[in-house]
Amino acid sequence: MKAPVSALVPLAFLLAGDTAEAVPPSPVKKAVIVAGAPADVWAAWSTTDGVKTFLAPAARVEAVPGGPYEVLFDPSAPEGARGCEGCTVVSADPPKRLVFTWSFPPSIPELRAKGTMATVTVELMPGSGEGSTLVTLAHDGFPGEAAGEKGRAYFEKAGDVVLSRLQQRFRHGPVDWSKRQPVAIPPIAAG
């Protein structure tokens, strides 16, 4: 049996009429179990000192709506190229949920230069084992254009790196940034 012709037409095209807009890429969603209590994992995500234990050598974090959520992967780089600069906390529900904006990397200049931001949601739930936490990460708000697809691809890889670092921090202790170079996330090839 043949599908009706309308079933073969993308829904976004039908809804948009004559001016079809690109459909934004789907969110990046990741989850891991971390060997740390929810309150400790919350502190790792929601404080300057906590972020510096696993994510980057420098940060400025205030887990209140409108507070900064700046993570500096390369603090010695010129302003605007150090990491997640100008990002802010959208909402905080300790120790369960933290939402913050996140900038696009310099490897995607068409979004970085415009100041385009996506949104990251971190949710924490007690894990099945005592003293463990289920951490879910959702990265959303990619623009519906080719650059948005590049951003999604970048953050698909970056999410794995971030959650792996978080697990390592709770297994082996905080990262000593003076002895370790930050793990680089491969740039997205121009396309």
PDB file of N, CA and C in Angstrom, residues 31-42 44-45 124-135 163-174:
ATOM      1  N   ALA A  31      23.425  10.943  29.654  1.00  0.00           N
ATOM      2  CA  ALA A  31      23.218  10.592  31.060  1.00  0.00           C
ATOM      3  C   ALA A  31      24.332   9.665  31.525  1.00  0.00           C
ATOM      4  N   VAL A  32      24.742   9.825  32.781  1.00  0.00           N
ATOM      5  CA  VAL A  32      25.736   8.955  33.409  1.00  0.00           C
ATOM      6  C   VAL A  32      25.402   8.803  34.884  1.00  0.00           C
ATOM      7  N   ILE A  33      25.949   7.753  35.471  1.00  0.00           N
ATOM      8  CA  ILE A  33      25.906   7.579  36.919  1.00  0.00           C
ATOM      9  C   ILE A  33      27.256   8.040  37.453  1.00  0.00           C
ATOM     10  N   VAL A  34      27.223   8.878  38.475  1.00  0.00           N
ATOM     11  CA  VAL A  34      28.428   9.414  39.084  1.00  0.00           C
ATOM     12  C   VAL A  34      28.522   8.885  40.513  1.00  0.00           C
ATOM     13  N   ALA A  35      29.728   8.492  40.928  1.00  0.00           N
ATOM     14  CA  ALA A  35      29.957   7.943  42.266  1.00  0.00           C
ATOM     15  C   ALA A  35      30.110   9.070  43.281  1.00  0.00           C
ATOM     16  N   GLY A  36      29.065   9.868  43.416  1.00  0.00           N
ATOM     17  CA  GLY A  36      29.053  10.961  44.379  1.00  0.00           C
ATOM     18  C   GLY A  36      27.624  11.246  44.769  1.00  0.00           C
ATOM     19  N   ALA A  37      27.434  11.734  45.973  1.00  0.00           N
ATOM     20  CA  ALA A  37      26.099  12.068  46.458  1.00  0.00           C
ATOM     21  C   ALA A  37      25.553  13.261  45.673  1.00  0.00           C
ATOM     22  N   PRO A  38      24.230  13.348  45.499  1.00  0.00           N
ATOM     23  CA  PRO A  38      23.649  14.465  44.752  1.00  0.00           C
ATOM     24  C   PRO A  38      24.111  15.842  45.225  1.00  0.00           C
ATOM     25  N   ALA A  39      24.237  16.051  46.536  1.00  0.00           N
ATOM     26  CA  ALA A  39      24.672  17.364  47.033  1.00  0.00           C
ATOM     27  C   ALA A  39      26.091  17.685  46.573  1.00  0.00           C
ATOM     28  N   ASP A  40      26.965  16.680  46.531  1.00  0.00           N
ATOM     29  CA  ASP A  40      28.347  16.898  46.088  1.00  0.00           C
ATOM     30  C   ASP A  40      28.414  17.136  44.584  1.00  0.00           C
ATOM     31  N   VAL A  41      27.610  16.399  43.823  1.00  0.00           N
ATOM     32  CA  VAL A  41      27.575  16.593  42.376  1.00  0.00           C
ATOM     33  C   VAL A  41      26.979  17.965  42.063  1.00  0.00           C
ATOM     34  N   TRP A  42      25.969  18.371  42.833  1.00  0.00           N
ATOM     35  CA  TRP A  42      25.397  19.708  42.662  1.00  0.00           C
ATOM     36  C   TRP A  42      26.478  20.768  42.857  1.00  0.00           C
ATOM     37  N   ALA A  44      29.611  20.501  42.399  1.00  0.00           N
ATOM     38  CA  ALA A  44      30.551  20.467  41.276  1.00  0.00           C
ATOM     39  C   ALA A  44      30.023  21.279  40.092  1.00  0.00           C
ATOM     40  N   TRP A  45      28.738  21.259  39.858  1.00  0.00           N
ATOM     41  CA  TRP A  45      28.136  22.001  38.738  1.00  0.00           C
ATOM     42  C   TRP A  45      27.813  23.443  39.079  1.00  0.00           C
ATOM     43  N   LEU A 124      19.836  16.186  38.370  1.00  0.00           N
ATOM     44  CA  LEU A 124      20.459  15.224  39.270  1.00  0.00           C
ATOM     45  C   LEU A 124      19.384  14.459  40.038  1.00  0.00           C
ATOM     46  N   MET A 125      19.561  13.136  40.077  1.00  0.00           N
ATOM     47  CA  MET A 125      18.658  12.281  40.851  1.00  0.00           C
ATOM     48  C   MET A 125      19.508  11.264  41.591  1.00  0.00           C
ATOM     49  N   PRO A 126      19.097  10.865  42.798  1.00  0.00           N
ATOM     50  CA  PRO A 126      19.854   9.818  43.479  1.00  0.00           C
ATOM     51  C   PRO A 126      19.952   8.582  42.581  1.00  0.00           C
ATOM     52  N   GLY A 127      21.149   8.006  42.523  1.00  0.00           N
ATOM     53  CA  GLY A 127      21.358   6.795  41.730  1.00  0.00           C
ATOM     54  C   GLY A 127      20.858   5.575  42.469  1.00  0.00           C
ATOM     55  N   SER A 128      20.957   4.430  41.832  1.00  0.00           N
ATOM     56  CA  SER A 128      20.481   3.194  42.451  1.00  0.00           C
ATOM     57  C   SER A 128      21.414   2.717  43.551  1.00  0.00           C
ATOM     58  N   GLY A 129      22.691   3.064  43.481  1.00  0.00           N
ATOM     59  CA  GLY A 129      23.627   2.703  44.533  1.00  0.00           C
ATOM     60  C   GLY A 129      23.747   3.813  45.553  1.00  0.00           C
ATOM     61  N   GLU A 130      24.079   3.442  46.783  1.00  0.00           N
ATOM     62  CA  GLU A 130      24.219   4.444  47.835  1.00  0.00           C
ATOM     63  C   GLU A 130      25.344   5.407  47.477  1.00  0.00           C
ATOM     64  N   GLY A 131      25.079   6.696  47.621  1.00  0.00           N
ATOM     65  CA  GLY A 131      26.087   7.699  47.341  1.00  0.00           C
ATOM     66  C   GLY A 131      26.361   7.918  45.865  1.00  0.00           C
ATOM     67  N   SER A 132      25.419   7.534  45.017  1.00  0.00           N
ATOM     68  CA  SER A 132      25.603   7.764  43.581  1.00  0.00           C
ATOM     69  C   SER A 132      24.506   8.696  43.071  1.00  0.00           C
ATOM     70  N   THR A 133      24.773   9.284  41.907  1.00  0.00           N
ATOM     71  CA  THR A 133      23.848  10.256  41.327  1.00  0.00           C
ATOM     72  C   THR A 133      23.699   9.993  39.841  1.00  0.00           C
ATOM     73  N   LEU A 134      22.461   9.986  39.379  1.00  0.00           N
ATOM     74  CA  LEU A 134      22.182   9.947  37.948  1.00  0.00           C
ATOM     75  C   LEU A 134      22.207  11.395  37.466  1.00  0.00           C
ATOM     76  N   VAL A 135      23.105  11.673  36.522  1.00  0.00           N
ATOM     77  CA  VAL A 135      23.250  13.017  35.968  1.00  0.00           C
ATOM     78  C   VAL A 135      22.759  12.989  34.530  1.00  0.00           C
ATOM     79  N   LEU A 163      30.821  14.747  30.663  1.00  0.00           N
ATOM     80  CA  LEU A 163      30.335  13.750  31.619  1.00  0.00           C
ATOM     81  C   LEU A 163      31.418  12.757  32.005  1.00  0.00           C
ATOM     82  N   SER A 164      32.325  12.453  31.093  1.00  0.00           N
ATOM     83  CA  SER A 164      33.458  11.593  31.419  1.00  0.00           C
ATOM     84  C   SER A 164      34.355  12.265  32.456  1.00  0.00           C
ATOM     85  N   ARG A 165      34.611  13.553  32.278  1.00  0.00           N
ATOM     86  CA  ARG A 165      35.422  14.294  33.251  1.00  0.00           C
ATOM     87  C   ARG A 165      34.744  14.319  34.620  1.00  0.00           C
ATOM     88  N   LEU A 166      33.424  14.489  34.633  1.00  0.00           N
ATOM     89  CA  LEU A 166      32.688  14.499  35.896  1.00  0.00           C
ATOM     90  C   LEU A 166      32.839  13.152  36.604  1.00  0.00           C
ATOM     91  N   GLN A 167      32.689  12.062  35.868  1.00  0.00           N
ATOM     92  CA  GLN A 167      32.862  10.737  36.465  1.00  0.00           C
ATOM     93  C   GLN A 167      34.274  10.569  37.019  1.00  0.00           C
ATOM     94  N   GLN A 168      35.270  10.976  36.238  1.00  0.00           N
ATOM     95  CA  GLN A 168      36.664  10.858  36.684  1.00  0.00           C
ATOM     96  C   GLN A 168      36.910  11.681  37.942  1.00  0.00           C
ATOM     97  N   ARG A 169      36.325  12.857  38.016  1.00  0.00           N
ATOM     98  CA  ARG A 169      36.503  13.705  39.185  1.00  0.00           C
ATOM     99  C   ARG A 169      36.006  13.004  40.441  1.00  0.00           C
ATOM    100  N   PHE A 170      34.873  12.293  40.350  1.00  0.00           N
ATOM    101  CA  PHE A 170      34.334  11.621  41.525  1.00  0.00           C
ATOM    102  C   PHE A 170      34.981  10.266  41.784  1.00  0.00           C
ATOM    103  N   ARG A 171      35.632   9.687  40.805  1.00  0.00           N
ATOM    104  CA  ARG A 171      36.373   8.433  41.011  1.00  0.00           C
ATOM    105  C   ARG A 171      37.773   8.684  41.552  1.00  0.00           C
ATOM    106  N   HIS A 172      38.449   9.699  41.011  1.00  0.00           N
ATOM    107  CA  HIS A 172      39.874   9.886  41.279  1.00  0.00           C
ATOM    108  C   HIS A 172      40.227  11.226  41.895  1.00  0.00           C
ATOM    109  N   GLY A 173      39.260  12.085  42.126  1.00  0.00           N
ATOM    110  CA  GLY A 173      39.523  13.390  42.715  1.00  0.00           C
ATOM    111  C   GLY A 173      39.566  14.486  41.670  1.00  0.00           C
ATOM    112  N   PRO A 174      39.660  15.717  42.141  1.00  0.00           N
ATOM    113  CA  PRO A 174      39.652  16.869  41.239  1.00  0.00           C
ATOM    114  C   PRO A 174      40.826  16.860  40.258  1.00  0.00           C
TER     115      PRO A 174
END
